[in-house]
Amino acid sequence: MSQRRTMVQARSKMTRERVLEAATQLVLERGHEALAMKDLVELSGVSNGSIFHHFGSRDGVLEEIFKRERRAYLAYVSQCTLEHQGDPCEALGEGARGALMFQARDPQRYYRLNAQFSNSEWLREKQKMWNDLAADIERPVIEWGMPHFAAKRLPLLAPALIQSLLLGPPELVCNQWRAGRIGGELADHADTVAAYVTAGMRHLRDMGNGAG
């Protein structure tokens, strides 16, 4: 690869990062629906034409932000799940703990860059993109779970349902904490969330195995 081509690629990467950093700041301040190209051009210092060259549209910028933030979140949850040794139901509980702790790092960032996207018309219109991204991120956990499903150490439920049962409690706790209805620090409730998800998964597993 020539030195000139390397320099061009480096500048291109820097330009993209400037746009994404500025767009992330604007979304944090106002929400993704309020992102305006005029503001993005002004804050990033990148021309309207250059932004369209790199991202195609305002929508393309939002898509990159969404992918980056959602990948960071779910990859951390997956890591917490996969690192646990022992009962796989406990491992899912540790994934739920990880989800809450991720949100506790910066609740406002999570709210703007994850939660608000989740409940948006924008994401409903991007369903294929989200399905493809989720499948890619979740693949290691699904592969980890296959022998546990076969041995009936996990409840035989669709992966998307298990993910919903894992991520739902920490997200609801975070929402109620942000609303001021739950006291203390958000991270204080990690043990409760982990125990709740672990117990629920064990109960569903035992139901499927004919116990209880």
Coordinates of C-alpha atoms in Angstrom, one line a residue:
M1 CA 0.0 0.0 0.0
S2 CA 1.4 3.4 -1.0
Q3 CA 2.2 6.1 1.6
R4 CA -0.3 8.4 -0.1
R5 CA -3.1 5.9 0.1
T6 CA -2.2 5.2 3.8
M7 CA -2.4 8.9 4.5
V8 CA -5.8 9.3 2.7
Q9 CA -7.2 6.4 4.7
A10 CA -5.9 7.9 8.0
R11 CA -7.5 11.2 7.2
S12 CA -10.8 9.5 6.3
K13 CA -10.8 7.6 9.6
M14 CA -10.1 10.8 11.5
T15 CA -13.0 12.6 9.7
R16 CA -15.4 9.8 10.5
E17 CA -14.4 9.9 14.1
R18 CA -14.9 13.7 14.3
V19 CA -18.4 13.3 12.9
L20 CA -19.3 10.4 15.2
E21 CA -17.9 12.2 18.3
A22 CA -19.8 15.3 17.5
A23 CA -23.0 13.4 16.7
T24 CA -22.7 11.4 19.9
Q25 CA -22.4 14.6 21.9
L26 CA -25.5 16.1 20.2
V27 CA -27.5 12.9 20.8
L28 CA -26.4 12.9 24.4
E29 CA -27.7 16.5 24.8
R30 CA -30.9 16.3 22.8
G31 CA -31.7 12.7 21.8
H32 CA -31.4 11.1 18.4
E33 CA -34.6 12.5 16.9
A34 CA -33.3 16.1 17.4
L35 CA -30.0 15.5 15.5
A36 CA -29.7 18.1 12.8
M37 CA -27.2 18.2 10.0
K38 CA -26.6 22.0 10.6
D39 CA -25.6 21.4 14.2
L40 CA -23.5 18.4 13.2
V41 CA -21.5 20.4 10.6
E42 CA -21.0 23.2 13.0
L43 CA -19.8 21.1 15.9
S44 CA -17.7 18.6 14.0
G45 CA -16.1 21.1 11.6
V46 CA -16.8 18.7 8.7
S47 CA -18.7 19.9 5.7
N48 CA -22.1 18.6 4.8
G49 CA -20.8 17.1 1.6
S50 CA -18.0 15.2 3.5
I51 CA -20.5 13.9 6.0
F52 CA -22.7 12.5 3.2
H53 CA -19.7 11.1 1.5
H54 CA -18.7 9.1 4.6
F55 CA -22.1 8.1 5.9
G56 CA -24.6 8.6 3.1
S57 CA -27.1 10.5 5.2
R58 CA -28.0 11.7 8.7
D59 CA -29.5 8.3 9.1
G60 CA -26.2 6.7 8.3
V61 CA -24.6 8.7 11.1
L62 CA -27.2 7.5 13.6
E63 CA -26.8 3.9 12.5
E64 CA -23.1 4.0 13.2
I65 CA -23.7 5.5 16.7
F66 CA -26.4 2.9 17.4
K67 CA -24.1 0.0 16.3
R68 CA -21.1 1.2 18.3
E69 CA -23.1 1.7 21.5
R70 CA -25.2 -1.4 21.2
R71 CA -22.2 -3.6 20.4
A72 CA -20.3 -2.2 23.4
Y73 CA -23.3 -2.9 25.7
L74 CA -24.1 -6.4 24.6
A75 CA -20.5 -7.4 24.2
Y76 CA -20.0 -6.5 27.9
V77 CA -23.0 -8.5 28.9
S78 CA -21.8 -11.5 26.9
Q79 CA -18.4 -11.2 28.5
C80 CA -19.9 -11.3 32.0
T81 CA -22.0 -14.3 31.0
L82 CA -19.2 -16.3 29.4
E83 CA -16.6 -15.6 32.2
H84 CA -18.7 -17.3 34.9
Q85 CA -17.8 -20.8 35.8
G86 CA -20.5 -23.1 37.1
D87 CA -24.3 -23.2 36.8
P88 CA -25.2 -21.6 33.4
C89 CA -28.3 -20.1 35.0
E90 CA -26.0 -18.2 37.4
A91 CA -24.0 -17.2 34.3
L92 CA -27.1 -15.5 32.9
G93 CA -27.6 -13.8 36.2
E94 CA -24.0 -12.5 36.0
G95 CA -24.9 -11.2 32.5
A96 CA -27.8 -9.3 34.0
R97 CA -25.4 -8.0 36.7
G98 CA -23.1 -6.8 33.9
A99 CA -26.0 -5.1 32.1
L100 CA -26.8 -3.1 35.3
M101 CA -23.2 -2.2 36.0
F102 CA -22.7 -1.1 32.4
Q103 CA -25.7 1.2 32.7
A104 CA -24.4 2.4 36.1
R105 CA -21.2 3.7 34.6
D106 CA -23.1 6.5 32.9
P107 CA -26.9 6.2 33.1
Q108 CA -27.5 9.2 30.9
R109 CA -25.3 7.9 28.2
Y110 CA -27.1 4.5 28.3
Y111 CA -30.5 6.2 28.3
R112 CA -29.7 8.4 25.2
L113 CA -27.6 6.0 23.2
N114 CA -29.3 2.7 24.0
A115 CA -32.7 2.9 25.7
Q116 CA -34.2 5.8 23.6
F117 CA -33.2 4.0 20.4
S118 CA -34.8 0.8 21.6
N119 CA -38.2 2.4 21.9
S120 CA -38.0 4.4 18.7
E121 CA -39.8 4.4 15.4
W122 CA -36.3 4.7 13.9
L123 CA -35.2 1.3 15.1
R124 CA -38.5 -0.3 14.0
E125 CA -37.6 0.9 10.5
K126 CA -34.1 -0.5 10.9
Q127 CA -35.3 -4.0 12.0
K128 CA -33.1 -5.9 9.5
M129 CA -30.0 -4.0 10.5
W130 CA -30.7 -4.6 14.2
N131 CA -31.5 -8.3 13.7
D132 CA -28.2 -8.8 11.8
L133 CA -26.2 -6.9 14.4
A134 CA -27.8 -8.8 17.3
A135 CA -27.2 -12.1 15.7
D136 CA -23.5 -11.3 15.2
I137 CA -23.1 -10.1 18.8
E138 CA -25.0 -12.9 20.4
R139 CA -23.3 -15.7 18.4
P140 CA -20.7 -16.5 21.1
V141 CA -23.3 -16.8 23.8
I142 CA -25.6 -19.0 21.7
E143 CA -22.6 -21.3 20.9
W144 CA -21.8 -21.4 24.7
G145 CA -25.4 -22.2 25.5
M146 CA -25.9 -25.1 23.0
P147 CA -24.4 -27.9 25.1
H148 CA -26.2 -26.5 28.2
F149 CA -29.5 -26.6 26.3
A150 CA -28.8 -30.1 25.1
A151 CA -28.0 -31.2 28.7
K152 CA -31.1 -29.4 30.0
R153 CA -29.0 -27.1 32.2
L154 CA -30.8 -24.1 30.7
P155 CA -34.5 -23.6 29.9
L156 CA -35.3 -24.5 26.4
L157 CA -36.4 -21.1 25.2
A158 CA -35.7 -19.0 22.1
P159 CA -32.4 -17.1 22.4
A160 CA -34.3 -13.7 21.9
L161 CA -36.6 -14.6 24.8
I162 CA -33.8 -15.5 27.1
Q163 CA -32.0 -12.2 26.2
S164 CA -35.2 -10.3 26.9
L165 CA -35.6 -12.0 30.3
L166 CA -31.9 -11.3 31.1
L167 CA -31.8 -7.6 29.9
G168 CA -35.4 -6.6 31.0
P169 CA -34.9 -6.5 34.8
P170 CA -31.7 -4.4 34.7
E171 CA -33.2 -1.9 32.2
L172 CA -36.4 -1.6 34.2
V173 CA -34.5 -1.0 37.5
C174 CA -32.4 1.6 35.7
N175 CA -35.5 3.3 34.4
Q176 CA -37.1 3.5 37.9
W177 CA -33.8 4.6 39.4
R178 CA -33.5 7.4 36.9
A179 CA -37.1 8.4 37.8
G180 CA -36.1 8.7 41.4
R181 CA -38.3 5.8 42.6
I182 CA -35.4 3.6 43.7
G183 CA -32.9 5.0 46.1
G184 CA -29.1 4.5 46.6
E185 CA -26.6 4.1 43.8
L186 CA -27.7 2.2 40.8
A187 CA -24.9 -0.3 41.2
D188 CA -26.2 -1.1 44.7
H189 CA -29.0 -3.2 43.1
A190 CA -26.7 -5.4 41.0
D191 CA -26.8 -8.3 43.5
T192 CA -30.7 -8.2 43.5
V193 CA -30.9 -8.2 39.7
A194 CA -28.4 -11.1 39.4
A195 CA -30.2 -13.2 42.0
Y196 CA -33.6 -12.5 40.4
V197 CA -32.5 -13.5 36.9
T198 CA -30.7 -16.6 38.2
A199 CA -33.7 -17.7 40.2
G200 CA -36.0 -17.2 37.3
M201 CA -33.9 -19.1 34.9
R202 CA -33.5 -22.0 37.4
H203 CA -37.3 -22.1 37.9
L204 CA -37.9 -22.2 34.1
R205 CA -35.3 -24.9 33.7
D206 CA -36.9 -27.0 36.5
M207 CA -40.3 -26.5 35.0
G208 CA -39.1 -27.8 31.7
N209 CA -37.4 -30.7 33.3
G210 CA -40.6 -31.7 35.1
A211 CA -39.6 -30.5 38.6
G212 CA -41.5 -28.3 40.9

